[in-house]
Coordinates of C-alpha atoms in Angstrom, one line a residue:
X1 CA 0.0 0.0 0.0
X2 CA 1.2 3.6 -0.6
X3 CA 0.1 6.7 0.6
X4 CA 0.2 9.3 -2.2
X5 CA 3.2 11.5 -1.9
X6 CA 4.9 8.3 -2.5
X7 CA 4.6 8.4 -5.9
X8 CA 6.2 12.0 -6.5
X9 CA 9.9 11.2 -7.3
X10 CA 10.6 14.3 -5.8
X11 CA 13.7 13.8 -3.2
X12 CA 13.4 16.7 -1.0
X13 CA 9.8 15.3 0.0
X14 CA 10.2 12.0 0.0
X15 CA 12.8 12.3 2.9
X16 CA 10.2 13.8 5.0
X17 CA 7.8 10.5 4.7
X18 CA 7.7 7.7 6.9
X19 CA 7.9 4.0 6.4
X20 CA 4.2 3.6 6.6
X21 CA 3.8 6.8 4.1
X22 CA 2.5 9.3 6.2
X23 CA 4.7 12.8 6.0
X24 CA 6.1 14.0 9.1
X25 CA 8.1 17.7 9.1
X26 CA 7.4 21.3 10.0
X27 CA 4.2 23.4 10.2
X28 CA 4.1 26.4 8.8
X29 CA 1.1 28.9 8.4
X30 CA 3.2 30.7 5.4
X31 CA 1.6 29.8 1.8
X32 CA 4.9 29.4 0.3
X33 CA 6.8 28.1 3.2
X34 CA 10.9 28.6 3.5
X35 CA 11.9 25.2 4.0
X36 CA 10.2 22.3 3.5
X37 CA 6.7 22.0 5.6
X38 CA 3.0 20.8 6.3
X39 CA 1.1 23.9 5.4
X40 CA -2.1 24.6 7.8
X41 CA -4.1 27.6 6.5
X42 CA -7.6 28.6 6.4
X43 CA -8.4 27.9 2.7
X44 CA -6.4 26.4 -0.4
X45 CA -6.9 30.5 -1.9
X46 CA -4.0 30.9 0.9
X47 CA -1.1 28.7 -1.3
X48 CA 1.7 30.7 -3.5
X49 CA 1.1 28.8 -6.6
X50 CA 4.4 29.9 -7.9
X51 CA 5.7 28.8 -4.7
X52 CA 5.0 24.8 -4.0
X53 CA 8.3 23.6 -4.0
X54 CA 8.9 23.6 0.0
X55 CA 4.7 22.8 0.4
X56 CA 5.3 18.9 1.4
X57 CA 1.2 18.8 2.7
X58 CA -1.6 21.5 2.7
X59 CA -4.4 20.8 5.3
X60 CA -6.9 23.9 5.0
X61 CA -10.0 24.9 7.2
X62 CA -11.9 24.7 3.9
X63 CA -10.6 24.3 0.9
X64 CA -11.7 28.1 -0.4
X65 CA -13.5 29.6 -3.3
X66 CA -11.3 28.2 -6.0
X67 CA -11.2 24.3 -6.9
X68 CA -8.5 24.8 -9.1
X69 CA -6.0 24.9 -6.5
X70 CA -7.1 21.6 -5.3
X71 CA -6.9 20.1 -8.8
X72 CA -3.0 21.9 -9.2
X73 CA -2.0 19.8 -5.3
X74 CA -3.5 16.6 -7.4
X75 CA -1.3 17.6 -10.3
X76 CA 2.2 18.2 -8.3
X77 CA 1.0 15.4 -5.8
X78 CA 0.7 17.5 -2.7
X79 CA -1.5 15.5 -0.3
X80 CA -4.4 18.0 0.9
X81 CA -5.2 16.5 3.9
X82 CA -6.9 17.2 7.5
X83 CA -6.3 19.3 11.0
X84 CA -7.3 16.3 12.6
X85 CA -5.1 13.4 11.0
X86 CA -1.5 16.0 12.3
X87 CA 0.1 14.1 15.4
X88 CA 3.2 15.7 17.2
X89 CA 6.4 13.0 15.9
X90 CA 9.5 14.8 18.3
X91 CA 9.9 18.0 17.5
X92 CA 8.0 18.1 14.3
X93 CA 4.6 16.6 13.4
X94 CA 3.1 13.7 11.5
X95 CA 0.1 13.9 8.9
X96 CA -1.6 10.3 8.5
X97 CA -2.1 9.9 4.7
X98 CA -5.0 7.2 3.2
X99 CA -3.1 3.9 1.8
X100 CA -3.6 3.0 -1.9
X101 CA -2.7 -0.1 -3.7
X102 CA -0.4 1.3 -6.2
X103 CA -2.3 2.0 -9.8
X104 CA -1.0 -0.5 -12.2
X105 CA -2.5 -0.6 -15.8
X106 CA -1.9 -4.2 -17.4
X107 CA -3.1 -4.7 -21.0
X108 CA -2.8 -8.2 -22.9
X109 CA -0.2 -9.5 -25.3
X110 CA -1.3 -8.1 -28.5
X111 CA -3.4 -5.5 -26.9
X112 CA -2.2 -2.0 -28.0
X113 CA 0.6 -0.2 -25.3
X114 CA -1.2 2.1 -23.0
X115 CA -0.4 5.7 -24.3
X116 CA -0.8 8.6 -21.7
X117 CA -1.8 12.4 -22.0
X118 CA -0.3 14.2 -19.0
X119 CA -2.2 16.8 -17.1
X120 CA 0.7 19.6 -15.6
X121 CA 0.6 22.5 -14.5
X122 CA 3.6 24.2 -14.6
X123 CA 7.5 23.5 -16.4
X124 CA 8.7 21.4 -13.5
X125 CA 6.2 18.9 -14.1
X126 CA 6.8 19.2 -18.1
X127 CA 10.5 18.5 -16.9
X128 CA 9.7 14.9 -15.2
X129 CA 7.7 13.7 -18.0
X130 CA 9.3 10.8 -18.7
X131 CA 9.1 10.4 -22.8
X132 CA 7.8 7.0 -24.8
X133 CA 4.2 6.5 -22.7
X134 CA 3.6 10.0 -23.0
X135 CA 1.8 11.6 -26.3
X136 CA 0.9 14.6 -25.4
X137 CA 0.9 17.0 -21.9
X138 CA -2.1 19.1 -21.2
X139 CA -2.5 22.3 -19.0
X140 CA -5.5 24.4 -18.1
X141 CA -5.2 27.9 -19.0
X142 CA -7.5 28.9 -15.8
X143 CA -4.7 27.4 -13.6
X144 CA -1.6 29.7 -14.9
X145 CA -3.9 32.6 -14.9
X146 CA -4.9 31.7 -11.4
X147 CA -0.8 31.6 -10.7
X148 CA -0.6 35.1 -12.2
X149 CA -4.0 36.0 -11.1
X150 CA -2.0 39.1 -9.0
X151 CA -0.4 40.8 -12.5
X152 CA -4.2 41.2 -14.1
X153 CA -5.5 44.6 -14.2
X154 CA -9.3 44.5 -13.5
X155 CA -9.9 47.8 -15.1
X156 CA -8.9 46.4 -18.7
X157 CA -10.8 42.7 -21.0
X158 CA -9.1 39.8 -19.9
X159 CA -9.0 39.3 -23.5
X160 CA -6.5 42.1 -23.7
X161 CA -4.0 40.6 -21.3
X162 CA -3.9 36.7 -21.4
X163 CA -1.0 36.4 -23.9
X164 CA 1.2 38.9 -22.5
X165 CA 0.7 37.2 -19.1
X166 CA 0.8 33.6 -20.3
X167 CA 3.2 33.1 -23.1
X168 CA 6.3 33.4 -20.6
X169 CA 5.0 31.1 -18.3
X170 CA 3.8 28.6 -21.2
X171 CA 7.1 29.0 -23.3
X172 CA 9.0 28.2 -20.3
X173 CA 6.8 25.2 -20.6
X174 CA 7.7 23.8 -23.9
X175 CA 10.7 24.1 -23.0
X176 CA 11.1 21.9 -20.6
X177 CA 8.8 19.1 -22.3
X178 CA 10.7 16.3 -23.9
X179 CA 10.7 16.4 -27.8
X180 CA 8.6 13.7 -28.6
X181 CA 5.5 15.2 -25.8
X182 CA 3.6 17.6 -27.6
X183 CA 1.3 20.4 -25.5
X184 CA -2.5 21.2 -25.6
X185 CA -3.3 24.3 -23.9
X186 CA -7.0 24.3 -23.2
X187 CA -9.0 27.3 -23.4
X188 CA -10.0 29.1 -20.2
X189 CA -13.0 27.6 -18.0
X190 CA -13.7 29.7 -15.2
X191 CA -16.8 29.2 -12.5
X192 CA -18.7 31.9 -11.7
X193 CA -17.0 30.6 -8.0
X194 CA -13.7 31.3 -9.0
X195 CA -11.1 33.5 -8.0
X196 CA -10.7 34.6 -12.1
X197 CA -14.5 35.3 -12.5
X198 CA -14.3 38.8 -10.8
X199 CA -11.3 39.5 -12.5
X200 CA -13.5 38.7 -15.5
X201 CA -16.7 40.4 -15.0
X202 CA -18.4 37.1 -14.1
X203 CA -21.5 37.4 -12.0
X204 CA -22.6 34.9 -9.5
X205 CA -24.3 31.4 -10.6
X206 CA -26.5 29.7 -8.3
X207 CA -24.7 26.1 -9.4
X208 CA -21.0 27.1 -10.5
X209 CA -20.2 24.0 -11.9
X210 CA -23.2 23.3 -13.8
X211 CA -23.7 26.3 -15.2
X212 CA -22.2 28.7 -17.9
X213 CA -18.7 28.4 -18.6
X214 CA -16.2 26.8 -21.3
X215 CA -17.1 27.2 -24.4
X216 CA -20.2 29.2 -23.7
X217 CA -17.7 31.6 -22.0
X218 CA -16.2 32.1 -25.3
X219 CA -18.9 32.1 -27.2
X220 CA -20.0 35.8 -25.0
X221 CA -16.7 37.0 -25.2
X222 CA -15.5 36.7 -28.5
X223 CA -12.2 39.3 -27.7
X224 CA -10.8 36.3 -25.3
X225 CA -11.5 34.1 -27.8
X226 CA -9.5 35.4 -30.4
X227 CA -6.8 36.2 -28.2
X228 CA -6.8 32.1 -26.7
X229 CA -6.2 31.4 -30.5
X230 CA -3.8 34.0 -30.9
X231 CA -2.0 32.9 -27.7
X232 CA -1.5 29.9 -29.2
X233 CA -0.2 30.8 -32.8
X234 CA 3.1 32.2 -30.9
X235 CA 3.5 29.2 -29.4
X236 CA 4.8 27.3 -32.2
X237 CA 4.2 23.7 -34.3
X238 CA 4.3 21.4 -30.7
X239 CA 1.4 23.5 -29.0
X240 CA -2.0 23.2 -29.5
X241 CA -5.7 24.8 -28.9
X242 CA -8.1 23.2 -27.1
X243 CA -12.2 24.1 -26.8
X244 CA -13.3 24.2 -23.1
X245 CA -16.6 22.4 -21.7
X246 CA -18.1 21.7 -25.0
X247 CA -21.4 20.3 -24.0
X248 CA -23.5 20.2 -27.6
X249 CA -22.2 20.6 -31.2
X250 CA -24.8 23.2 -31.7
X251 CA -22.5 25.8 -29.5
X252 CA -19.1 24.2 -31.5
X253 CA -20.7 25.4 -34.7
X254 CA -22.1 28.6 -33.2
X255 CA -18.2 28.9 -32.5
X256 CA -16.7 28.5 -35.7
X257 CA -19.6 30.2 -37.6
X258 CA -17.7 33.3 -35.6
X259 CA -14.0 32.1 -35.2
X260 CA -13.5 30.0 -38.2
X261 CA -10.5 27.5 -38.6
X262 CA -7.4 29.3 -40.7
X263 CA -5.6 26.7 -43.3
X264 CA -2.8 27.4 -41.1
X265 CA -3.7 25.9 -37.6
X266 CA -4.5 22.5 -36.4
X267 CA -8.4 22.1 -35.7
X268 CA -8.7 22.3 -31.5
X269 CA -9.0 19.4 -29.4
X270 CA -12.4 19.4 -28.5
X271 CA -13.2 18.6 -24.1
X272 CA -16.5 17.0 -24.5
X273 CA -18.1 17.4 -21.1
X274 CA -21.8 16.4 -20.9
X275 CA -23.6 13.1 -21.9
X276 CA -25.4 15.2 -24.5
X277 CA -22.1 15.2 -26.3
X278 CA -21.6 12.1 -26.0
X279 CA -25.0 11.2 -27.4
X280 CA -23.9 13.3 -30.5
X281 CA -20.4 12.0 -31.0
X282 CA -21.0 11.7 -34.8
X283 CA -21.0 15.6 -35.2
X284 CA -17.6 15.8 -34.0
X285 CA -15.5 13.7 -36.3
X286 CA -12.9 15.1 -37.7
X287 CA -11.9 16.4 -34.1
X288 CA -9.5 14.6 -31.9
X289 CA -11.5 14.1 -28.6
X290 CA -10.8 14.6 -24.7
X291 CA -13.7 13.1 -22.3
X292 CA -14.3 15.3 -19.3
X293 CA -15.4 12.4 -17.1
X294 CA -16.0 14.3 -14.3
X295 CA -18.2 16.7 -16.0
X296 CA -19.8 14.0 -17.7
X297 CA -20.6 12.6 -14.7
X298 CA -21.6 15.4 -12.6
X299 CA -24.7 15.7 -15.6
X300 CA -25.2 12.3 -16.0
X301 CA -25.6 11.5 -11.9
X302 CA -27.2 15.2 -11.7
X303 CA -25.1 15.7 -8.7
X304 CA -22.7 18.8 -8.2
X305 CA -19.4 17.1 -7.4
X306 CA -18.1 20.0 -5.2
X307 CA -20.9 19.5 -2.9
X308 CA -20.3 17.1 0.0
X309 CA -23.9 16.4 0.4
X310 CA -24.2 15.1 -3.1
X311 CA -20.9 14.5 -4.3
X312 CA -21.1 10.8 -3.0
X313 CA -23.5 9.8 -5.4
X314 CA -21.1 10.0 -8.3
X315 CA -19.9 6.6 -9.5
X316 CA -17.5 6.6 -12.5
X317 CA -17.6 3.1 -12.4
X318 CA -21.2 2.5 -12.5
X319 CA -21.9 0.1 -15.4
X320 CA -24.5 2.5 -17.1
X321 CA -21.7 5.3 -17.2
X322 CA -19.0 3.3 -18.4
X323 CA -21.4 2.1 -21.0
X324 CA -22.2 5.5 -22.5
X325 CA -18.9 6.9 -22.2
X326 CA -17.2 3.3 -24.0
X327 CA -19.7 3.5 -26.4
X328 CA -19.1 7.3 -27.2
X329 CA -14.8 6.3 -27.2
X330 CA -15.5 3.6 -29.9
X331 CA -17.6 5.5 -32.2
X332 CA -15.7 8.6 -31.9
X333 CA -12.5 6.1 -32.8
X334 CA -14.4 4.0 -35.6
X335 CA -14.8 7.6 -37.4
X336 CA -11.3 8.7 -37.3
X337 CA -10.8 10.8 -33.8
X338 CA -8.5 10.4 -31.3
X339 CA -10.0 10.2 -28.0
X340 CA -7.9 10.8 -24.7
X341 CA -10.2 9.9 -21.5
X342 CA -10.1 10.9 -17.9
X343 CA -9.1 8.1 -15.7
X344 CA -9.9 7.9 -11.8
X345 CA -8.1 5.6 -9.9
X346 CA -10.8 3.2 -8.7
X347 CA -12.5 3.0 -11.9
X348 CA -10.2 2.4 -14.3
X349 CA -10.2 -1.2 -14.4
X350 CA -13.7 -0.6 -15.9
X351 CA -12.4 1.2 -18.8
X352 CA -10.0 -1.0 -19.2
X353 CA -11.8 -3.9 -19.6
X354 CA -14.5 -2.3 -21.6
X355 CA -12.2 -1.0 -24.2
X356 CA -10.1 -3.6 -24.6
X357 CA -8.1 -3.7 -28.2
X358 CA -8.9 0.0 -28.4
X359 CA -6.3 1.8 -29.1
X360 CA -7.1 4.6 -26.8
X361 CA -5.3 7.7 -24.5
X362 CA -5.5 7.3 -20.5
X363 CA -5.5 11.0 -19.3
X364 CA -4.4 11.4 -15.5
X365 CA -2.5 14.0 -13.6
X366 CA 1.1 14.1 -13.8
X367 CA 2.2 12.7 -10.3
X368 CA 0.2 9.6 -11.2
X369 CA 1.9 9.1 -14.0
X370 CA 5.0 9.0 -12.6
X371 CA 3.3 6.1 -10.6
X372 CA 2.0 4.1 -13.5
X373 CA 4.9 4.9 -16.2
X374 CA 8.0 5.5 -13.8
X375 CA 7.7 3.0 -10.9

């Protein structure tokens, strides 16, 4: 069993766990911490993104206004743990971690080699990416403008500012991704709960994560959404675009009825996020495919997943899901697409099984990968 910090290949924090896996070190109430330490801090909002180097745990009163941040710890594979699980060990202090079998993906002889698409966040992950299993890297453009969230000037579009702000931080990126790893940048999708959406003129939602966002975003903003595409044209030949939160293809041709494809770019990697997509995978060949399973769920379930009270009743291994979202892979496949899909670590045995022979992307965050690919 392993907790999972175990998995990050990261020497500075794996001296500081324990035989059993827990991590025992420092506290410090500091969001980017001078030496290496168990952050405690009222909300996840509190955390120096550019700053996680020293962060070995974060355990927050709540976890704050902005998923994101939680999604970024599950990235760089920074447990986000509880108050209650820190024990004094000496002079320093022990967080009990949960115990996972380690994630192993086996695939029969003859069976085609499992082929990854890693979710990073910043160069450091692009930098451990270990090439061969590894097509492609992927990084949320709402998590480096969350990073650089403090250098955005309300006053002016968003759409004015995002490529000045980003391209540093995302050249630094390609940079550091082996040569055979390609990037997809995804276009923005921002919650009407997030820290971005007052930076962005966003008013409040009554359901955050099941309302307008994505695509729809874009659709309403049509300055960002030139300058996503524009972002990405200085980016060169190894980067490219992808559509946020497409939930029908009546909004993707709404999109390119207004922001046409030019003979020189690739056509974006389209997220597909809701069963309804799925239901109309024919409309989107011709596209290479990434399955939001979370989203997809979240509909299909109708249960917000960032509410506790409901959140439970999500099951990505349920055999009605996995049927609908199998069914969409192979179809989407069978018509030429590529399809990378979202894989959770207790359900993807069921994926597994149900597309066996498919030749078919697994896409999970980066420190997971280091578990699967680089044991």
């Amino acid at each position: 069993m392993i907790a999972p910090s175990a998995r990050l290949g990261d020497e500075d924090r794996l001296a500081h766990l324990t035989d059993g896996g827990d991590i025992v070190g420092p506290i410090s109430t500091v969001g980017s911490p001078p030496i290496p330490s168990i952050v405690v801090c009222s909300s996840l909002d509190d955390l120096d993104l550019m700053a996680l180097h020293n962060v070995l745990a974060v355990c927050p009163e709540r976890v704050g206004r902005d998923c994101h941040v939680e999604v970024i710890c599950k990235i760089k594979g920074i447990p986000v743990g509880s108050r209650e699980d820190i024990q004094p060990e000496g002079d320093l202090w022990k967080l009990k971690l949960p115990r996972y079998e380690r994630w192993m993906i086996r695939t029969e002889e003859g069976h085609p080699k499992p082929v990854f698409q890693v979710s990073i966040f910043d160069a450091d992950d692009a930098r451990r990416i270990a090439g061969g299993s590894a097509r492609s890297a992927f990084v949320r453009l709402e998590h480096v403008l969350t990073a650089l969230a403090a250098g955005l000037d309300r006053t002016r579009p968003l759409g004015e500012q995002v490529e000045a702000l980003a391209r540093p931080f995302l050249e630094e990126v390609v940079d550091a991704l082996p040569r055979d790893v390609d990037l997809i940048v995804r276009g923005l999708d921002v919650r009407s709960g997030d820290v971005l959406a007052e930076r962005m003129r966003i008013g409040d939602e009554a359901n955050p994560d099941l309302g307008e966002h994505g695509l729809r975003r874009l659709l309403a903003d049509p300055g960002l959404a030139k300058a996503e595409r524009q972002l990405i044209r200085t980016l060169g030949s190894r980067v490219r675009y992808a559509l946020p939160f497409v939930t029908r293809s009546e909004d993707l041709r709404l999109y390119l009825d207004s922001h046409p494809i030019e003979s020189f770019e690739r056509p974006p990697v389209l997220f597909l996020e809701s069963p309804a997509a799925l239901a109309q995978i024919a409309d989107f060949a011709g596209f290479d495919l990434a399955i939001g399973l979370k989203d997809v769920a979240q509909f299909f379930f109708a249960a917000d997943r960032s509410n506790a009270s409901v959140a439970k009743a999500i099951e990505y291994g349920d055999p009605a899901f996995v049927r609908i979202v199998c069914d969409a892979v192979r179809s989407a496949i069978g018509r030429g697409s590529s399809v990378s899909l979202y894989q959770d670590r207790m359900a993807s045995s069921a994926y597994e099984s149900a597309l066996k022979g498919i030749e078919w992307t697994r896409s999970i965050p980066a420190s997971v990968h280091r578990e699967v690919a680089q044991p």
